Amino acid sequence: MHDQKQTLPLHVTYPYRPSLPSSSSSSPSPVSAIPKSPPLLLRRWKGLTLTILFLIGVQLVLQIKWYEPSLDHTATTSNGPTFAEVEEEVVTPTGSISKDPMRVPLTDLGVEADDSYILGDTSPSAYIASAIDFVQHSLPPQHQIMILDALPQFFPNAENLFKNRLGDVAHTMTSGSSSQLPLPAMIDFKHVWQTNKDRVGDLGGWLLMNPDWEWSMLDDRQADEWIDRYFPASEVKAMWHALPLGIMRADTLRYLLLLVHGGVYSDVDTACLKPISTWASKAVLWKDGKDWLIPPSETTTLESMKESLGPPSFVIGVEADIGSRPDWHMWYARPLQLVQWTFASTPSHPILLDVISRIVNTTNHNLPKWLASRDAKVAQLRRQGDPSEVADRLMTLPPWADSKDGGLASVMEWTGPGVFTDSAFRYLNARYNFTWADLRGLREPLRVGDVAILPVTGFSPGVGQFGAGEMYDPQAMVHHRFAGSWKDDRSDQRKPRISHFGKT
């Protein structure tokens, strides 16, 4: 649904920037070229020159403020870095918080690439606390019970953290031993979910390829009914009705469906190439299981470790892997981005909980602040007698415009692959100390704890970039036709993706 295949030119010519003249330059300065005058006259001439330059500078500033009014973003963030907002924090590879600008970057792309991921505090204690807070304050009671019962399974060594936060409610806690593996398996929730503005049939052969699975299609009316049924009188329902675009509701619905029911979500313009049971079935263990899987004994083999791990709870795929290109930010918001047109999950998974909490935060809390700030700026401009077209232009600025253009957050960052990618890496870092840099150059399915990650070929075969194979590749699981049904929503300002670097 998020057809954002942008292309990179094969060769990039950067603007020429001439070097500054050296201090030994023999060119005369403006002052030295002035005929000699009495000292008092010379001082007055210098003072007059500085005064004129100062007035010119003030005039330029006023012109910029006049014609380019901006919104006050001090009270807003794009999508909330955590369940509870965390401001101006940078997550180090160890998950601790650092504000040191001299920290060592994770890759050769520098700290700019690391900072493109909005993670917040990824320490297990902060992650668990913010998750519990969101569940208790934003979800209806039936989901509070379900999710609070499930969360300890994903953090089996954090029993005390849950008990400290929940008290007597934590009666279903695990024993705190890593031997509690395996976790709930995605494959046990055999339901494929798809959504569309209007109801259509199974166009992607999902039932044909998975005959023992159920398949459901929700149109707009059914989506509203589903929200009313499963999230009555909640922050989630308020968020649903406040989302300004249909594509945002389509994005959000997929996260909510799998949070409640589990199974597989896939866009209506996809085709299932291989049975879901084979997804990531041959995944290799990250670091051969060291430091995160059951500590192997002398007789434990790698295969027995895999068997003890069980099937994955969450399956995602890589969409874009820019590699070492220094101009990555011209084409993608992040140097490595994950797919959210197809993914699979158990119910109550923390990744889905995190992305939903971010959307709730942006929609219910940051959007009203942004609108109030915009209206106040417009009123101020009109009181100052600014041209009406300037205030009118600002008044029509949509909140889903890019934040660089004065908007609150783009669709990609509000509900789309950007915020989804951040939530996935936040969980992987909090739970397994895994970073985005660990996925660079992925060419085969990778297993990181309860999460299986497919290379670009998995859900994006045939794109002709990022090392993707073709649809007949053994690792190709789903084909995305990039039909982009969201383009029918005229209020959506996103541009379609482009298929190949250097080609439109």
mmCIF file of N, CA, C and O in Angstrom, residues 254-313:
data_model
loop_
_atom_site.group_PDB
_atom_site.id
_atom_site.type_symbol
_atom_site.label_atom_id
_atom_site.label_comp_id
_atom_site.label_asym_id
_atom_site.label_seq_id
_atom_site.Cartn_x
_atom_site.Cartn_y
_atom_site.Cartn_z
ATOM 1 N N ARG A 254 -4.240 -2.546 10.085
ATOM 2 C CA ARG A 254 -3.459 -3.788 9.982
ATOM 3 C C ARG A 254 -2.748 -4.097 11.300
ATOM 4 O O ARG A 254 -2.655 -5.265 11.695
ATOM 5 N N TYR A 255 -2.247 -3.058 11.968
ATOM 6 C CA TYR A 255 -1.585 -3.288 13.260
ATOM 7 C C TYR A 255 -2.586 -3.760 14.310
ATOM 8 O O TYR A 255 -2.294 -4.668 15.103
ATOM 9 N N LEU A 256 -3.775 -3.148 14.309
ATOM 10 C CA LEU A 256 -4.780 -3.505 15.304
ATOM 11 C C LEU A 256 -5.326 -4.909 15.080
ATOM 12 O O LEU A 256 -5.559 -5.654 16.038
ATOM 13 N N LEU A 257 -5.551 -5.264 13.825
ATOM 14 C CA LEU A 257 -6.080 -6.602 13.520
ATOM 15 C C LEU A 257 -5.169 -7.694 14.063
ATOM 16 O O LEU A 257 -5.623 -8.659 14.691
ATOM 17 N N LEU A 258 -3.865 -7.547 13.817
ATOM 18 C CA LEU A 258 -2.950 -8.586 14.267
ATOM 19 C C LEU A 258 -2.654 -8.490 15.753
ATOM 20 O O LEU A 258 -2.347 -9.497 16.397
ATOM 21 N N LEU A 259 -2.757 -7.294 16.350
ATOM 22 C CA LEU A 259 -2.612 -7.188 17.791
ATOM 23 C C LEU A 259 -3.695 -7.991 18.498
ATOM 24 O O LEU A 259 -3.443 -8.651 19.505
ATOM 25 N N VAL A 260 -4.907 -7.973 17.957
ATOM 26 C CA VAL A 260 -6.041 -8.669 18.573
ATOM 27 C C VAL A 260 -6.107 -10.133 18.159
ATOM 28 O O VAL A 260 -6.270 -11.028 19.007
ATOM 29 N N HIS A 261 -5.983 -10.401 16.857
ATOM 30 C CA HIS A 261 -6.243 -11.746 16.342
ATOM 31 C C HIS A 261 -4.987 -12.531 15.979
ATOM 32 O O HIS A 261 -5.029 -13.771 15.958
ATOM 33 N N GLY A 262 -3.905 -11.850 15.642
ATOM 34 C CA GLY A 262 -2.741 -12.543 15.118
ATOM 35 C C GLY A 262 -2.974 -13.004 13.688
ATOM 36 O O GLY A 262 -4.042 -12.796 13.104
ATOM 37 N N GLY A 263 -1.961 -13.621 13.090
ATOM 38 C CA GLY A 263 -2.067 -14.116 11.725
ATOM 39 C C GLY A 263 -1.159 -13.353 10.785
ATOM 40 O O GLY A 263 -0.070 -12.910 11.154
ATOM 41 N N VAL A 264 -1.609 -13.197 9.545
ATOM 42 C CA VAL A 264 -0.843 -12.527 8.491
ATOM 43 C C VAL A 264 -1.653 -11.363 7.954
ATOM 44 O O VAL A 264 -2.863 -11.502 7.707
ATOM 45 N N TYR A 265 -1.019 -10.211 7.783
ATOM 46 C CA TYR A 265 -1.624 -9.120 7.026
ATOM 47 C C TYR A 265 -0.854 -8.980 5.721
ATOM 48 O O TYR A 265 0.384 -9.054 5.704
ATOM 49 N N SER A 266 -1.590 -8.729 4.631
ATOM 50 C CA SER A 266 -0.937 -8.438 3.359
ATOM 51 C C SER A 266 -1.837 -7.534 2.537
ATOM 52 O O SER A 266 -3.065 -7.699 2.524
ATOM 53 N N ASP A 267 -1.228 -6.559 1.855
ATOM 54 C CA ASP A 267 -1.988 -5.643 1.011
ATOM 55 C C ASP A 267 -2.753 -6.418 -0.064
ATOM 56 O O ASP A 267 -2.350 -7.505 -0.471
ATOM 57 N N VAL A 268 -3.821 -5.832 -0.547
ATOM 58 C CA VAL A 268 -4.671 -6.496 -1.518
ATOM 59 C C VAL A 268 -3.972 -6.662 -2.866
ATOM 60 O O VAL A 268 -4.367 -7.501 -3.679
ATOM 61 N N ASP A 269 -2.912 -5.888 -3.123
ATOM 62 C CA ASP A 269 -2.183 -6.004 -4.393
ATOM 63 C C ASP A 269 -0.948 -6.891 -4.261
ATOM 64 O O ASP A 269 0.065 -6.675 -4.928
ATOM 65 N N THR A 270 -1.034 -7.909 -3.411
ATOM 66 C CA THR A 270 0.052 -8.870 -3.264
ATOM 67 C C THR A 270 -0.403 -10.248 -3.700
ATOM 68 O O THR A 270 -1.608 -10.536 -3.763
ATOM 69 N N ALA A 271 0.557 -11.106 -3.988
ATOM 70 C CA ALA A 271 0.271 -12.497 -4.343
ATOM 71 C C ALA A 271 1.145 -13.407 -3.494
ATOM 72 O O ALA A 271 2.350 -13.156 -3.336
ATOM 73 N N CYS A 272 0.556 -14.446 -2.937
ATOM 74 C CA CYS A 272 1.287 -15.403 -2.119
ATOM 75 C C CYS A 272 2.013 -16.385 -3.035
ATOM 76 O O CYS A 272 1.379 -17.085 -3.824
ATOM 77 N N LEU A 273 3.331 -16.449 -2.944
ATOM 78 C CA LEU A 273 4.133 -17.307 -3.815
ATOM 79 C C LEU A 273 4.440 -18.656 -3.189
ATOM 80 O O LEU A 273 4.640 -19.641 -3.907
ATOM 81 N N LYS A 274 4.501 -18.698 -1.849
ATOM 82 C CA LYS A 274 4.818 -19.949 -1.163
ATOM 83 C C LYS A 274 3.985 -20.048 0.108
ATOM 84 O O LYS A 274 3.576 -19.028 0.675
ATOM 85 N N PRO A 275 3.713 -21.264 0.571
ATOM 86 C CA PRO A 275 2.911 -21.424 1.784
ATOM 87 C C PRO A 275 3.507 -20.656 2.960
ATOM 88 O O PRO A 275 4.726 -20.575 3.124
ATOM 89 N N ILE A 276 2.640 -20.098 3.780
ATOM 90 C CA ILE A 276 3.086 -19.318 4.933
ATOM 91 C C ILE A 276 3.923 -20.174 5.875
ATOM 92 O O ILE A 276 4.850 -19.671 6.534
ATOM 93 N N SER A 277 3.658 -21.461 5.926
ATOM 94 C CA SER A 277 4.403 -22.354 6.817
ATOM 95 C C SER A 277 5.881 -22.431 6.461
ATOM 96 O O SER A 277 6.696 -22.847 7.288
ATOM 97 N N THR A 278 6.246 -22.039 5.249
ATOM 98 C CA THR A 278 7.650 -22.098 4.826
ATOM 99 C C THR A 278 8.394 -20.785 5.054
ATOM 100 O O THR A 278 9.611 -20.725 4.853
ATOM 101 N N TRP A 279 7.674 -19.724 5.439
ATOM 102 C CA TRP A 279 8.334 -18.442 5.653
ATOM 103 C C TRP A 279 9.373 -18.569 6.764
ATOM 104 O O TRP A 279 9.064 -18.975 7.889
ATOM 105 N N ALA A 280 10.587 -18.249 6.457
ATOM 106 C CA ALA A 280 11.689 -18.238 7.423
ATOM 107 C C ALA A 280 11.955 -19.615 8.027
ATOM 108 O O ALA A 280 12.582 -19.711 9.086
ATOM 109 N N SER A 281 11.513 -20.677 7.360
ATOM 110 C CA SER A 281 11.719 -22.019 7.914
ATOM 111 C C SER A 281 13.193 -22.413 7.912
ATOM 112 O O SER A 281 13.600 -23.290 8.676
ATOM 113 N N LYS A 282 13.988 -21.778 7.063
ATOM 114 C CA LYS A 282 15.420 -22.083 6.984
ATOM 115 C C LYS A 282 16.269 -20.905 7.454
ATOM 116 O O LYS A 282 17.396 -20.712 6.994
ATOM 117 N N ALA A 283 15.738 -20.136 8.362
ATOM 118 C CA ALA A 283 16.467 -18.962 8.845
ATOM 119 C C ALA A 283 17.695 -19.377 9.647
ATOM 120 O O ALA A 283 17.678 -20.372 10.382
ATOM 121 N N VAL A 284 18.762 -18.607 9.496
ATOM 122 C CA VAL A 284 19.973 -18.827 10.289
ATOM 123 C C VAL A 284 19.856 -18.034 11.579
ATOM 124 O O VAL A 284 19.173 -17.011 11.648
ATOM 125 N N LEU A 285 20.525 -18.492 12.615
ATOM 126 C CA LEU A 285 20.479 -17.821 13.906
ATOM 127 C C LEU A 285 21.458 -16.655 13.922
ATOM 128 O O LEU A 285 22.611 -16.791 13.518
ATOM 129 N N TRP A 286 20.988 -15.519 14.382
ATOM 130 C CA TRP A 286 21.867 -14.366 14.549
ATOM 131 C C TRP A 286 22.971 -14.707 15.551
ATOM 132 O O TRP A 286 22.716 -15.207 16.633
ATOM 133 N N LYS A 287 24.207 -14.491 15.153
ATOM 134 C CA LYS A 287 25.386 -14.789 15.977
ATOM 135 C C LYS A 287 25.390 -16.240 16.451
ATOM 136 O O LYS A 287 25.902 -16.549 17.535
ATOM 137 N N ASP A 288 24.789 -17.128 15.644
ATOM 138 C CA ASP A 288 24.701 -18.546 16.000
ATOM 139 C C ASP A 288 24.049 -18.770 17.363
ATOM 140 O O ASP A 288 24.339 -19.750 18.061
ATOM 141 N N GLY A 289 23.169 -17.842 17.730
ATOM 142 C CA GLY A 289 22.441 -18.003 18.981
ATOM 143 C C GLY A 289 23.182 -17.547 20.214
ATOM 144 O O GLY A 289 22.626 -17.606 21.325
ATOM 145 N N LYS A 290 24.413 -17.082 20.075
ATOM 146 C CA LYS A 290 25.206 -16.710 21.242
ATOM 147 C C LYS A 290 24.635 -15.461 21.908
ATOM 148 O O LYS A 290 24.234 -14.518 21.250
ATOM 149 N N ASP A 291 24.625 -15.461 23.204
ATOM 150 C CA ASP A 291 24.247 -14.326 24.053
ATOM 151 C C ASP A 291 22.753 -14.074 24.127
ATOM 152 O O ASP A 291 22.323 -13.216 24.895
ATOM 153 N N TRP A 292 21.927 -14.763 23.341
ATOM 154 C CA TRP A 292 20.491 -14.494 23.432
ATOM 155 C C TRP A 292 19.653 -15.768 23.449
ATOM 156 O O TRP A 292 18.497 -15.745 23.843
ATOM 157 N N LEU A 293 20.193 -16.885 22.999
ATOM 158 C CA LEU A 293 19.444 -18.141 23.027
ATOM 159 C C LEU A 293 19.855 -18.921 24.275
ATOM 160 O O LEU A 293 20.681 -18.484 25.067
ATOM 161 N N ILE A 294 19.276 -20.090 24.455
ATOM 162 C CA ILE A 294 19.598 -20.921 25.614
ATOM 163 C C ILE A 294 21.096 -21.213 25.616
ATOM 164 O O ILE A 294 21.638 -21.628 24.592
ATOM 165 N N PRO A 295 21.781 -20.994 26.707
ATOM 166 C CA PRO A 295 23.221 -21.283 26.739
ATOM 167 C C PRO A 295 23.483 -22.741 26.390
ATOM 168 O O PRO A 295 22.948 -23.647 27.031
ATOM 169 N N PRO A 296 24.266 -22.992 25.358
ATOM 170 C CA PRO A 296 24.469 -24.390 24.939
ATOM 171 C C PRO A 296 25.365 -25.152 25.907
ATOM 172 O O PRO A 296 26.324 -24.613 26.462
ATOM 173 N N SER A 297 25.032 -26.422 26.120
ATOM 174 C CA SER A 297 25.892 -27.297 26.907
ATOM 175 C C SER A 297 26.875 -27.971 25.960
ATOM 176 O O SER A 297 26.865 -27.732 24.756
ATOM 177 N N GLU A 298 27.705 -28.823 26.499
ATOM 178 C CA GLU A 298 28.702 -29.478 25.661
ATOM 179 C C GLU A 298 28.053 -30.363 24.610
ATOM 180 O O GLU A 298 28.621 -30.586 23.542
ATOM 181 N N THR A 299 26.873 -30.877 24.897
ATOM 182 C CA THR A 299 26.212 -31.798 23.970
ATOM 183 C C THR A 299 25.149 -31.112 23.112
ATOM 184 O O THR A 299 24.537 -31.755 22.277
ATOM 185 N N THR A 300 24.914 -29.810 23.348
ATOM 186 C CA THR A 300 23.889 -29.101 22.597
ATOM 187 C C THR A 300 24.401 -28.757 21.200
ATOM 188 O O THR A 300 25.476 -28.186 21.054
ATOM 189 N N THR A 301 23.636 -29.098 20.191
ATOM 190 C CA THR A 301 24.000 -28.771 18.816
ATOM 191 C C THR A 301 23.211 -27.554 18.356
ATOM 192 O O THR A 301 22.217 -27.169 18.961
ATOM 193 N N LEU A 302 23.679 -26.974 17.258
ATOM 194 C CA LEU A 302 22.991 -25.804 16.717
ATOM 195 C C LEU A 302 21.568 -26.151 16.309
ATOM 196 O O LEU A 302 20.637 -25.365 16.503
ATOM 197 N N GLU A 303 21.364 -27.339 15.752
ATOM 198 C CA GLU A 303 20.024 -27.750 15.325
ATOM 199 C C GLU A 303 19.093 -27.922 16.520
ATOM 200 O O GLU A 303 17.920 -27.567 16.455
ATOM 201 N N SER A 304 19.593 -28.458 17.612
ATOM 202 C CA SER A 304 18.735 -28.617 18.792
ATOM 203 C C SER A 304 18.393 -27.263 19.395
ATOM 204 O O SER A 304 17.315 -27.077 19.947
ATOM 205 N N MET A 305 19.315 -26.299 19.263
ATOM 206 C CA MET A 305 19.026 -24.952 19.739
ATOM 207 C C MET A 305 17.893 -24.349 18.917
ATOM 208 O O MET A 305 16.992 -23.703 19.449
ATOM 209 N N LYS A 306 17.936 -24.546 17.603
ATOM 210 C CA LYS A 306 16.872 -24.035 16.739
ATOM 211 C C LYS A 306 15.537 -24.673 17.101
ATOM 212 O O LYS A 306 14.501 -24.013 17.140
ATOM 213 N N GLU A 307 15.568 -25.975 17.357
ATOM 214 C CA GLU A 307 14.324 -26.677 17.683
ATOM 215 C C GLU A 307 13.739 -26.166 18.990
ATOM 216 O O GLU A 307 12.521 -26.002 19.117
ATOM 217 N N SER A 308 14.585 -25.886 19.960
ATOM 218 C CA SER A 308 14.092 -25.371 21.232
ATOM 219 C C SER A 308 13.515 -23.976 21.081
ATOM 220 O O SER A 308 12.675 -23.553 21.875
ATOM 221 N N LEU A 309 13.975 -23.247 20.063
ATOM 222 C CA LEU A 309 13.487 -21.889 19.834
ATOM 223 C C LEU A 309 12.043 -21.885 19.350
ATOM 224 O O LEU A 309 11.272 -20.996 19.675
ATOM 225 N N GLY A 310 11.663 -22.876 18.567
ATOM 226 C CA GLY A 310 10.308 -22.936 18.038
ATOM 227 C C GLY A 310 10.098 -21.989 16.877
ATOM 228 O O GLY A 310 10.992 -21.200 16.520
ATOM 229 N N PRO A 311 8.922 -21.995 16.258
ATOM 230 C CA PRO A 311 8.626 -21.089 15.143
ATOM 231 C C PRO A 311 8.605 -19.638 15.623
ATOM 232 O O PRO A 311 8.402 -19.361 16.809
ATOM 233 N N PRO A 312 8.801 -18.692 14.718
ATOM 234 C CA PRO A 312 8.833 -17.280 15.112
ATOM 235 C C PRO A 312 7.471 -16.758 15.544
ATOM 236 O O PRO A 312 6.427 -17.241 15.106
ATOM 237 N N SER A 313 7.494 -15.745 16.382
ATOM 238 C CA SER A 313 6.269 -15.049 16.776
ATOM 239 C C SER A 313 5.956 -13.899 15.827
ATOM 240 O O SER A 313 4.803 -13.471 15.733
#
